[in-house]
Amino acid sequence: MSDQLERFIFSQHDIRGQLITLSDSYREILSHNPLPPTVAKLLGEFLAAACLLSTTLKFEGTLSLQASGEGEVPMIVAECTHHRDLRGIARLAKGAEITEGATLHQLVGDKSALMITIVPQRGERYQGVVPLQRGTLAECLEDYFSQSEQLATRFWIEAGTDSVGGLMLQALPGSDDADSRETWETAAQLAATVTATELQQLAHEVLVHRLFHELGPRSFGSSKFRFKCSCSPERSARALIAMGAEEVYQLLSQQSGEITADCQFCNRRYRFNQAQVEALFNPPPHTMH
């Protein structure tokens, strides 16, 4: 069950659901960037939500969920790829004072927004934005789906110190008759009885049965997630090339002949000396055979 997402549907009703539990990947992400407990749990919620969102879409690429504002935590980002690779980070303002139990809006601050960005390997980049006007990530995501997707969608997400669990229910398109709406309300009421302990610790099949047995749930497959950072020497080199030769050589001079590039997600450090920088901007010519 650890780091696994379970999909299910209700056989006689136009509703689908997903359950996610993250533990090993959650702890590894926090080990790279230690955070105050309140912020760590909030990042855990973002990680779980990114997993839930990514598996509702059929795409090859990366989905990112980001909150940004002007508060004590001006940025929180969780990324998930179609390979189920997961990473995330939260930035604290200089001298930040984190109040235990502070809400998402209180931490991210005023002029804040929640962004869902999809970068496919092929095709156009998509971004949806919704103001951060609610207290929890779950409520903000529900606002997003209500405004952008016009799909009835509910989230329940609970993060602890070692694990995070999330539940999502979504009405399928076209399910707008009176019976469907009544069933949706019933499913949402049943889901609302879930506890933090159940979400974080209970086996998925047990929890689905415990919550929804009267609606005839049926498993629709599972996915395994893991922490994996997408940084690499090649990506760092491309970033330097994008800066331009003049700026990079100036930086090389300022840093005593070696440029370092640090990944914010995993703290891996990449180094480029004079010869490596020259090779980036003056690659050897290809020889003809």
Short mmCIF file of C-alpha atoms in Angstrom, two decimals:
data_model
loop_
_atom_site.label_atom_id
_atom_site.label_comp_id
_atom_site.label_asym_id
_atom_site.label_seq_id
_atom_site.Cartn_x
_atom_site.Cartn_y
_atom_site.Cartn_z
CA MET A 1 0.00 0.00 0.00
CA SER A 2 2.94 2.33 0.60
CA ASP A 3 3.36 4.89 -2.21
CA GLN A 4 0.45 3.42 -4.08
CA LEU A 5 -2.70 4.78 -5.69
CA GLU A 6 -5.86 2.69 -6.07
CA ARG A 7 -8.54 3.56 -8.62
CA PHE A 8 -12.12 2.37 -8.23
CA ILE A 9 -15.56 2.93 -9.70
CA PHE A 10 -19.09 2.24 -8.53
CA SER A 11 -20.51 -0.43 -10.82
CA GLN A 12 -24.04 0.96 -11.10
CA HIS A 13 -23.22 4.67 -10.79
CA ASP A 14 -21.31 7.28 -12.81
CA ILE A 15 -18.75 8.03 -10.11
CA ARG A 16 -15.07 7.23 -9.94
CA GLY A 17 -12.67 7.44 -7.04
CA GLN A 18 -8.99 7.26 -6.16
CA LEU A 19 -7.08 6.57 -2.97
CA ILE A 20 -3.42 7.48 -2.49
CA THR A 21 -1.02 6.68 0.34
CA LEU A 22 2.54 8.04 0.34
CA SER A 23 5.14 7.15 2.93
CA ASP A 24 8.64 6.26 1.65
CA SER A 25 8.59 8.91 -1.08
CA TYR A 26 7.12 11.49 1.32
CA ARG A 27 9.84 10.89 3.91
CA GLU A 28 12.60 10.97 1.27
CA ILE A 29 11.38 14.28 -0.14
CA LEU A 30 11.33 15.78 3.36
CA SER A 31 14.83 14.43 4.06
CA HIS A 32 16.22 16.55 1.21
CA ASN A 33 14.58 19.73 2.46
CA PRO A 34 13.72 19.65 6.20
CA LEU A 35 10.72 21.85 6.99
CA PRO A 36 8.72 22.90 10.06
CA PRO A 37 6.06 20.24 10.77
CA THR A 38 3.13 22.40 9.63
CA VAL A 39 4.80 23.16 6.28
CA ALA A 40 6.01 19.58 5.86
CA LYS A 41 2.45 18.30 6.20
CA LEU A 42 1.21 20.89 3.74
CA LEU A 43 3.82 19.78 1.20
CA GLY A 44 2.63 16.21 1.81
CA GLU A 45 -0.90 17.29 0.87
CA PHE A 46 0.42 18.80 -2.36
CA LEU A 47 2.30 15.59 -3.19
CA ALA A 48 -0.80 13.45 -2.65
CA ALA A 49 -2.94 15.85 -4.68
CA ALA A 50 -0.45 15.86 -7.57
CA CYS A 51 -0.64 12.05 -7.69
CA LEU A 52 -4.44 12.10 -7.64
CA LEU A 53 -4.61 14.70 -10.40
CA SER A 54 -2.00 13.10 -12.65
CA THR A 55 -3.83 9.78 -12.84
CA THR A 56 -7.10 11.39 -13.93
CA LEU A 57 -5.39 12.51 -17.14
CA LYS A 58 -4.19 10.58 -20.17
CA PHE A 59 -0.95 12.30 -21.08
CA GLU A 60 2.80 11.82 -21.26
CA GLY A 61 4.66 14.54 -19.47
CA THR A 62 4.67 16.33 -16.12
CA LEU A 63 1.88 17.73 -13.96
CA SER A 64 2.79 20.30 -11.34
CA LEU A 65 0.68 21.72 -8.56
CA GLN A 66 1.96 25.05 -7.22
CA ALA A 67 0.85 27.63 -4.71
CA SER A 68 2.53 31.02 -4.69
CA GLY A 69 1.99 34.17 -2.69
CA GLU A 70 3.64 36.72 -0.42
CA GLY A 71 3.39 34.98 2.94
CA GLU A 72 5.70 33.01 5.22
CA VAL A 73 5.64 30.16 2.65
CA PRO A 74 5.70 31.98 -0.70
CA MET A 75 5.97 28.83 -2.79
CA ILE A 76 4.95 25.17 -2.60
CA VAL A 77 5.43 22.87 -5.59
CA ALA A 78 4.69 19.18 -6.18
CA GLU A 79 5.46 17.52 -9.51
CA CYS A 80 4.39 14.13 -10.84
CA THR A 81 5.23 12.54 -14.20
CA HIS A 82 3.32 9.94 -16.19
CA HIS A 83 6.06 7.52 -15.06
CA ARG A 84 4.77 8.13 -11.49
CA ASP A 85 7.98 9.91 -10.48
CA LEU A 86 7.33 12.40 -7.71
CA ARG A 87 9.19 15.36 -6.25
CA GLY A 88 8.31 18.50 -4.31
CA ILE A 89 9.61 21.51 -2.44
CA ALA A 90 8.38 24.32 -0.18
CA ARG A 91 10.23 27.62 0.23
CA LEU A 92 10.16 29.65 3.42
CA ALA A 93 10.45 33.42 3.47
CA LYS A 94 13.57 34.81 5.13
CA GLY A 95 13.02 34.82 8.88
CA ALA A 96 9.67 33.05 8.47
CA GLU A 97 7.67 32.44 11.62
CA ILE A 98 5.43 29.43 11.10
CA THR A 99 2.34 29.23 13.29
CA GLU A 100 1.38 25.65 14.15
CA GLY A 101 -1.96 24.77 12.59
CA ALA A 102 -1.93 27.74 10.17
CA THR A 103 -4.11 27.28 7.09
CA LEU A 104 -2.86 27.12 3.52
CA HIS A 105 -4.06 30.66 2.82
CA GLN A 106 -2.48 31.99 6.01
CA LEU A 107 0.89 30.43 5.14
CA VAL A 108 1.04 31.34 1.45
CA GLY A 109 -0.36 34.79 2.17
CA ASP A 110 -2.24 37.45 0.25
CA LYS A 111 -2.21 37.78 -3.53
CA SER A 112 -1.89 34.01 -3.65
CA ALA A 113 -2.94 31.56 -6.34
CA LEU A 114 -3.05 27.84 -6.96
CA MET A 115 -1.76 26.71 -10.36
CA ILE A 116 -2.12 23.36 -12.08
CA THR A 117 0.33 23.09 -14.96
CA ILE A 118 0.57 20.25 -17.47
CA VAL A 119 3.64 20.07 -19.69
CA PRO A 120 3.15 17.25 -22.20
CA GLN A 121 6.03 15.69 -24.09
CA ARG A 122 4.05 16.51 -27.22
CA GLY A 123 1.52 19.27 -27.63
CA GLU A 124 0.81 22.52 -25.89
CA ARG A 125 1.41 23.44 -22.27
CA TYR A 126 -1.74 23.96 -20.19
CA GLN A 127 -2.16 25.97 -17.01
CA GLY A 128 -5.22 26.46 -14.84
CA VAL A 129 -5.25 29.06 -12.06
CA VAL A 130 -7.61 29.60 -9.14
CA PRO A 131 -7.25 32.13 -6.27
CA LEU A 132 -6.26 30.70 -2.90
CA GLN A 133 -9.32 31.86 -1.01
CA ARG A 134 -10.06 28.75 1.03
CA GLY A 135 -8.38 27.36 4.11
CA THR A 136 -7.37 23.93 2.81
CA LEU A 137 -5.85 22.54 -0.36
CA ALA A 138 -8.80 20.16 -0.76
CA GLU A 139 -11.26 23.07 -0.81
CA CYS A 140 -9.13 25.02 -3.30
CA LEU A 141 -8.96 22.04 -5.63
CA GLU A 142 -12.73 21.64 -5.43
CA ASP A 143 -13.07 25.29 -6.43
CA TYR A 144 -10.76 24.67 -9.39
CA PHE A 145 -12.81 21.75 -10.69
CA SER A 146 -16.05 23.60 -10.14
CA GLN A 147 -14.84 26.64 -12.09
CA SER A 148 -12.59 25.11 -14.75
CA GLU A 149 -13.80 21.59 -15.39
CA GLN A 150 -17.47 21.78 -14.38
CA LEU A 151 -17.13 18.33 -12.83
CA ALA A 152 -18.39 17.60 -9.31
CA THR A 153 -15.18 16.64 -7.49
CA ARG A 154 -14.37 16.25 -3.80
CA PHE A 155 -11.04 15.74 -2.02
CA TRP A 156 -10.08 14.53 1.45
CA ILE A 157 -6.34 14.78 2.20
CA GLU A 158 -4.60 14.16 5.53
CA ALA A 159 -0.85 14.38 6.14
CA GLY A 160 1.05 13.19 9.21
CA THR A 161 4.74 13.13 10.05
CA ASP A 162 5.46 9.82 8.24
CA SER A 163 2.66 9.35 5.73
CA VAL A 164 -0.02 11.18 3.80
CA GLY A 165 -3.29 9.84 2.47
CA GLY A 166 -5.78 11.25 0.01
CA LEU A 167 -9.20 10.38 -1.38
CA MET A 168 -10.81 11.84 -4.47
CA LEU A 169 -14.33 11.33 -5.79
CA GLN A 170 -15.48 12.60 -9.17
CA ALA A 171 -18.78 12.46 -11.00
CA LEU A 172 -18.34 11.31 -14.58
CA PRO A 173 -19.44 13.60 -17.43
CA GLY A 174 -23.13 13.36 -18.27
CA SER A 175 -24.24 12.20 -14.82
CA ASP A 176 -26.61 15.09 -14.13
CA ASP A 177 -30.02 13.50 -13.63
CA ALA A 178 -31.80 13.48 -10.27
CA ASP A 179 -30.79 9.90 -9.38
CA SER A 180 -27.13 10.59 -10.20
CA ARG A 181 -27.11 13.74 -8.08
CA GLU A 182 -28.64 11.86 -5.16
CA THR A 183 -26.07 9.08 -5.43
CA TRP A 184 -23.30 11.67 -5.62
CA GLU A 185 -24.47 13.29 -2.39
CA THR A 186 -24.61 9.88 -0.72
CA ALA A 187 -21.07 9.00 -1.85
CA ALA A 188 -19.74 12.37 -0.66
CA GLN A 189 -21.42 11.96 2.73
CA LEU A 190 -19.92 8.50 3.14
CA ALA A 191 -16.47 9.73 2.14
CA ALA A 192 -16.72 12.59 4.65
CA THR A 193 -16.71 10.06 7.49
CA VAL A 194 -13.13 9.02 6.71
CA THR A 195 -10.55 9.72 9.41
CA ALA A 196 -6.93 10.82 9.09
CA THR A 197 -5.74 7.50 10.51
CA GLU A 198 -7.78 5.55 7.97
CA LEU A 199 -6.43 7.59 5.06
CA GLN A 200 -2.82 7.27 6.19
CA GLN A 201 -2.72 3.69 7.42
CA LEU A 202 -5.60 1.50 6.27
CA ALA A 203 -5.22 -0.88 3.32
CA HIS A 204 -6.99 0.59 0.31
CA GLU A 205 -9.32 -2.32 -0.37
CA VAL A 206 -10.38 -2.35 3.28
CA LEU A 207 -11.03 1.39 3.33
CA VAL A 208 -12.98 1.39 0.05
CA HIS A 209 -15.19 -1.41 1.34
CA ARG A 210 -15.63 0.24 4.74
CA LEU A 211 -16.73 3.55 3.21
CA PHE A 212 -18.64 2.56 0.09
CA HIS A 213 -19.74 -1.09 0.27
CA GLU A 214 -23.40 -0.13 -0.23
CA LEU A 215 -22.55 1.50 -3.60
CA GLY A 216 -20.84 -1.55 -5.09
CA PRO A 217 -17.22 -0.36 -5.48
CA ARG A 218 -15.00 -2.17 -7.98
CA SER A 219 -11.22 -1.83 -8.22
CA PHE A 220 -10.01 -0.31 -11.45
CA GLY A 221 -6.26 -0.81 -11.08
CA SER A 222 -3.40 0.60 -9.05
CA SER A 223 -0.20 2.58 -9.62
CA LYS A 224 3.07 2.69 -7.69
CA PHE A 225 4.79 6.03 -7.05
CA ARG A 226 8.36 6.86 -6.10
CA PHE A 227 10.56 9.85 -5.41
CA LYS A 228 12.76 10.59 -8.39
CA CYS A 229 14.26 13.94 -9.28
CA SER A 230 14.44 14.96 -12.92
CA CYS A 231 17.66 16.95 -12.54
CA SER A 232 20.76 15.84 -14.46
CA PRO A 233 24.12 17.17 -15.69
CA GLU A 234 22.56 17.56 -19.14
CA ARG A 235 19.69 19.71 -17.86
CA SER A 236 22.11 21.90 -15.90
CA ALA A 237 24.26 22.28 -19.02
CA ARG A 238 21.23 23.29 -21.09
CA ALA A 239 20.35 25.90 -18.46
CA LEU A 240 23.83 27.39 -18.76
CA ILE A 241 23.62 27.46 -22.55
CA ALA A 242 20.28 29.25 -22.28
CA MET A 243 21.94 31.95 -20.14
CA GLY A 244 24.31 32.80 -22.98
CA ALA A 245 28.09 32.64 -23.26
CA GLU A 246 28.80 36.18 -22.03
CA GLU A 247 26.88 35.78 -18.80
CA VAL A 248 28.23 32.28 -18.12
CA TYR A 249 31.87 33.31 -18.64
CA GLN A 250 31.31 36.27 -16.35
CA LEU A 251 29.87 33.93 -13.73
CA LEU A 252 32.83 31.58 -14.19
CA SER A 253 35.21 34.45 -13.47
CA GLN A 254 33.26 35.52 -10.39
CA GLN A 255 33.26 31.97 -9.00
CA SER A 256 37.03 31.36 -9.34
CA GLY A 257 36.88 29.12 -12.38
CA GLU A 258 34.04 26.77 -11.39
CA ILE A 259 30.28 27.17 -11.71
CA THR A 260 28.07 25.16 -9.37
CA ALA A 261 24.42 24.42 -10.05
CA ASP A 262 22.34 23.08 -7.16
CA CYS A 263 19.03 21.25 -7.57
CA GLN A 264 16.50 22.73 -5.17
CA PHE A 265 14.48 19.51 -5.05
CA CYS A 266 17.18 16.97 -4.14
CA ASN A 267 20.20 19.17 -3.25
CA ARG A 268 22.39 17.46 -5.83
CA ARG A 269 25.25 19.72 -6.96
CA TYR A 270 26.61 19.88 -10.52
CA ARG A 271 30.00 21.48 -11.24
CA PHE A 272 31.31 23.00 -14.45
CA ASN A 273 34.98 24.03 -14.76
CA GLN A 274 36.60 26.21 -17.43
CA ALA A 275 37.14 23.37 -19.89
CA GLN A 276 33.56 22.10 -19.51
CA VAL A 277 32.12 25.58 -20.04
CA GLU A 278 34.23 26.06 -23.16
CA ALA A 279 32.97 22.72 -24.46
CA LEU A 280 29.37 23.89 -24.02
CA PHE A 281 29.84 26.93 -26.23
CA ASN A 282 32.52 25.57 -28.54
CA PRO A 283 31.66 21.93 -29.10
CA PRO A 284 34.19 19.94 -31.14
CA PRO A 285 33.24 19.60 -34.81
CA HIS A 286 31.69 16.36 -35.95
CA THR A 287 34.05 14.24 -37.97
CA MET A 288 32.89 12.68 -41.20
CA HIS A 289 33.55 8.98 -41.79
#
